[in-house]
Amino acid sequence: MKYDLLKDNRGFTIVEVIASVFIFSVIVTTIGGIFIRSLSIERKNFSAQKVQENSLRALEMMAREIRISRMATADSDCLASSISLIRPSIGTVDYTLISGQIFRKEGTSDAAAITSADINFNKLNFCVDGSASNDSKPTRVTILTQVENVNGIETYTLNLQTTIISRDLSDDFQN
């Protein structure tokens, strides 16, 4: 009797084994592809975050100084890659694009980079409007930039623009 039960249990056919191996390999390949793609997306997001943090920090630093300064730079047609400011307490402050980095120069001291070496500014333009003393308009400075990451497998490029209206605080400092 026991012999009859084992006789009917024959196992899997070769077709069933091949079909199950094929289905298993398709599932494993799909999961592996999803994992590799998620790592690629994570790397790109990390590069984007690094570019955004570094470039926004530099723009905020320049915007803060432009807000409380007078312009030494005359009105421009958005082609200027440097700007000069007159701060009442410090003197002249210059921002310039040199070899993909933004440099800040205060008075006669040496220029120092305010951006990380991990990012590259391809473009930094200043549009100055209303800097003349007789035009009775507030000075408006628009900063146009194009920034990209230096390190990493994938290149991430970011275009940024901000407009700052300078407040004339010279009367406040004299009183």
Coordinates of C-alpha atoms in Angstrom, one line a residue:
M1 CA 0.0 0.0 0.0
K2 CA 2.7 2.4 0.9
Y3 CA 4.4 1.6 -2.3
D4 CA 1.4 2.7 -4.4
L5 CA 1.3 6.2 -2.8
L6 CA 4.9 6.9 -3.6
K7 CA 4.5 5.7 -7.2
D8 CA 2.0 8.5 -8.0
N9 CA 4.2 11.3 -6.6
R10 CA 6.5 11.9 -9.5
G11 CA 7.9 15.5 -9.0
F12 CA 8.1 18.4 -11.4
T13 CA 8.5 18.2 -15.1
I14 CA 11.3 20.1 -16.9
V15 CA 8.8 22.6 -18.3
E16 CA 7.5 23.4 -14.8
V17 CA 11.0 23.9 -13.5
I18 CA 12.0 26.2 -16.4
A19 CA 8.8 28.2 -16.1
S20 CA 9.3 28.8 -12.3
V21 CA 13.0 29.7 -12.8
F22 CA 12.1 32.2 -15.5
I23 CA 9.4 33.8 -13.4
F24 CA 11.7 34.0 -10.4
S25 CA 14.5 35.5 -12.5
V26 CA 12.1 38.1 -14.0
I27 CA 11.0 39.1 -10.5
V28 CA 14.6 39.4 -9.2
T29 CA 15.8 41.4 -12.2
T30 CA 12.9 43.8 -11.8
I31 CA 13.5 44.3 -8.1
G32 CA 17.3 44.8 -8.8
G33 CA 16.5 47.4 -11.5
I34 CA 14.2 49.3 -9.2
F35 CA 16.9 49.3 -6.5
I36 CA 19.6 50.6 -8.9
R37 CA 17.2 53.3 -10.3
S38 CA 16.4 54.4 -6.7
L39 CA 20.1 54.7 -5.9
S40 CA 20.6 56.8 -9.1
I41 CA 17.7 59.1 -8.1
E42 CA 19.0 59.5 -4.6
R43 CA 22.5 60.5 -6.0
K44 CA 20.9 63.1 -8.3
N45 CA 18.7 64.5 -5.5
F46 CA 21.8 64.7 -3.2
S47 CA 23.6 66.7 -6.0
A48 CA 20.6 68.9 -6.5
Q49 CA 20.4 69.6 -2.7
K50 CA 24.1 70.5 -2.5
V51 CA 23.8 72.9 -5.5
Q52 CA 20.7 74.5 -4.1
E53 CA 22.1 74.9 -0.6
N54 CA 25.4 76.4 -1.7
S55 CA 24.0 78.7 -4.3
L56 CA 21.1 80.0 -2.2
R57 CA 23.6 80.7 0.7
A58 CA 25.7 82.8 -1.6
L59 CA 22.7 84.6 -3.1
E60 CA 21.3 85.3 0.4
M61 CA 24.6 86.7 1.5
M62 CA 24.8 89.1 -1.5
A63 CA 21.1 90.1 -1.1
R64 CA 21.6 91.0 2.5
E65 CA 24.5 93.3 1.7
I66 CA 22.8 94.8 -1.3
R67 CA 19.7 95.6 0.8
I68 CA 21.6 97.8 3.2
S69 CA 24.2 99.4 0.8
R70 CA 24.5 102.0 -1.9
M71 CA 25.5 101.0 -5.3
A72 CA 28.9 102.0 -6.5
T73 CA 28.2 100.3 -9.8
A74 CA 26.2 102.3 -12.4
D75 CA 23.1 101.0 -14.1
S76 CA 23.9 98.0 -16.2
D77 CA 22.3 96.0 -19.0
C78 CA 22.6 92.6 -17.2
L79 CA 26.0 91.7 -18.6
A80 CA 28.0 92.8 -15.6
S81 CA 29.6 89.8 -13.8
S82 CA 30.6 91.9 -10.8
I83 CA 29.1 94.5 -8.5
S84 CA 30.5 97.1 -6.2
L85 CA 28.6 98.3 -3.1
I86 CA 29.3 101.0 -0.6
R87 CA 28.5 99.9 3.0
P88 CA 28.4 102.8 5.5
S89 CA 30.2 100.9 8.2
I90 CA 32.7 98.9 6.1
G91 CA 33.4 100.7 2.9
T92 CA 33.5 99.2 -0.5
V93 CA 32.4 95.6 -1.0
D94 CA 32.9 93.9 -4.4
Y95 CA 31.3 90.6 -5.6
T96 CA 32.9 89.0 -8.6
L97 CA 32.7 85.7 -10.5
I98 CA 36.2 84.2 -11.0
S99 CA 36.7 80.7 -12.4
G100 CA 33.2 79.5 -11.4
Q101 CA 33.3 80.8 -7.8
I102 CA 31.9 84.0 -6.3
F103 CA 34.5 86.1 -4.5
R104 CA 33.8 88.8 -2.0
K105 CA 36.4 91.6 -1.6
E106 CA 36.0 94.1 1.3
G107 CA 37.9 97.3 0.9
T108 CA 41.6 96.7 0.2
S109 CA 41.7 93.2 1.6
D110 CA 42.2 90.1 -0.5
A111 CA 39.1 88.6 -2.2
A112 CA 37.7 85.4 -0.5
A113 CA 35.5 82.8 -2.1
I114 CA 32.0 82.7 -0.6
T115 CA 30.9 79.6 -2.6
S116 CA 32.0 76.0 -2.2
A117 CA 34.3 74.3 -4.6
D118 CA 31.7 71.6 -5.0
I119 CA 29.6 73.8 -7.3
N120 CA 30.5 75.9 -10.4
F121 CA 28.8 79.1 -11.3
N122 CA 28.6 79.1 -15.1
K123 CA 26.9 82.5 -15.1
L124 CA 26.6 85.4 -12.6
N125 CA 25.1 88.6 -14.0
F126 CA 23.9 91.7 -12.2
C127 CA 21.2 94.0 -13.6
V128 CA 21.4 97.3 -11.7
D129 CA 18.6 99.9 -12.2
G130 CA 17.9 103.1 -10.4
S131 CA 21.4 103.6 -9.0
A132 CA 21.7 107.3 -10.2
S133 CA 21.0 109.8 -7.4
N134 CA 18.8 112.0 -9.6
D135 CA 16.4 109.3 -10.9
S136 CA 14.3 109.2 -7.7
K137 CA 13.8 105.5 -8.1
P138 CA 14.9 102.9 -5.5
T139 CA 17.9 100.9 -6.6
R140 CA 16.9 97.5 -7.9
V141 CA 19.4 94.8 -8.4
T142 CA 18.6 91.5 -10.2
I143 CA 21.0 88.6 -9.9
L144 CA 20.9 86.0 -12.6
T145 CA 22.9 82.8 -12.1
Q146 CA 23.4 79.4 -13.6
V147 CA 25.0 76.8 -11.2
E148 CA 26.0 73.2 -11.6
N149 CA 27.6 70.5 -9.5
V150 CA 31.3 69.7 -10.0
N151 CA 31.3 66.3 -8.3
G152 CA 29.1 63.3 -9.1
I153 CA 28.2 61.1 -12.0
E154 CA 25.2 63.1 -13.1
T155 CA 25.3 66.8 -13.8
Y156 CA 22.7 69.0 -12.2
T157 CA 22.2 72.5 -13.5
L158 CA 20.1 75.1 -11.7
N159 CA 19.1 78.6 -13.0
L160 CA 18.3 81.1 -10.3
Q161 CA 17.1 84.7 -10.3
T162 CA 16.4 87.1 -7.5
T163 CA 15.6 90.8 -7.4
I164 CA 16.6 93.0 -4.4
I165 CA 15.6 96.5 -3.7
S166 CA 18.3 98.5 -1.9
R167 CA 17.2 100.5 1.1
D168 CA 19.0 103.8 1.4
L169 CA 20.0 103.8 5.1
S170 CA 22.6 106.6 4.8
D171 CA 20.3 109.0 6.6
D172 CA 19.8 106.5 9.4
F173 CA 23.5 106.1 10.0
Q174 CA 24.1 109.8 10.0
N175 CA 21.6 110.6 12.8

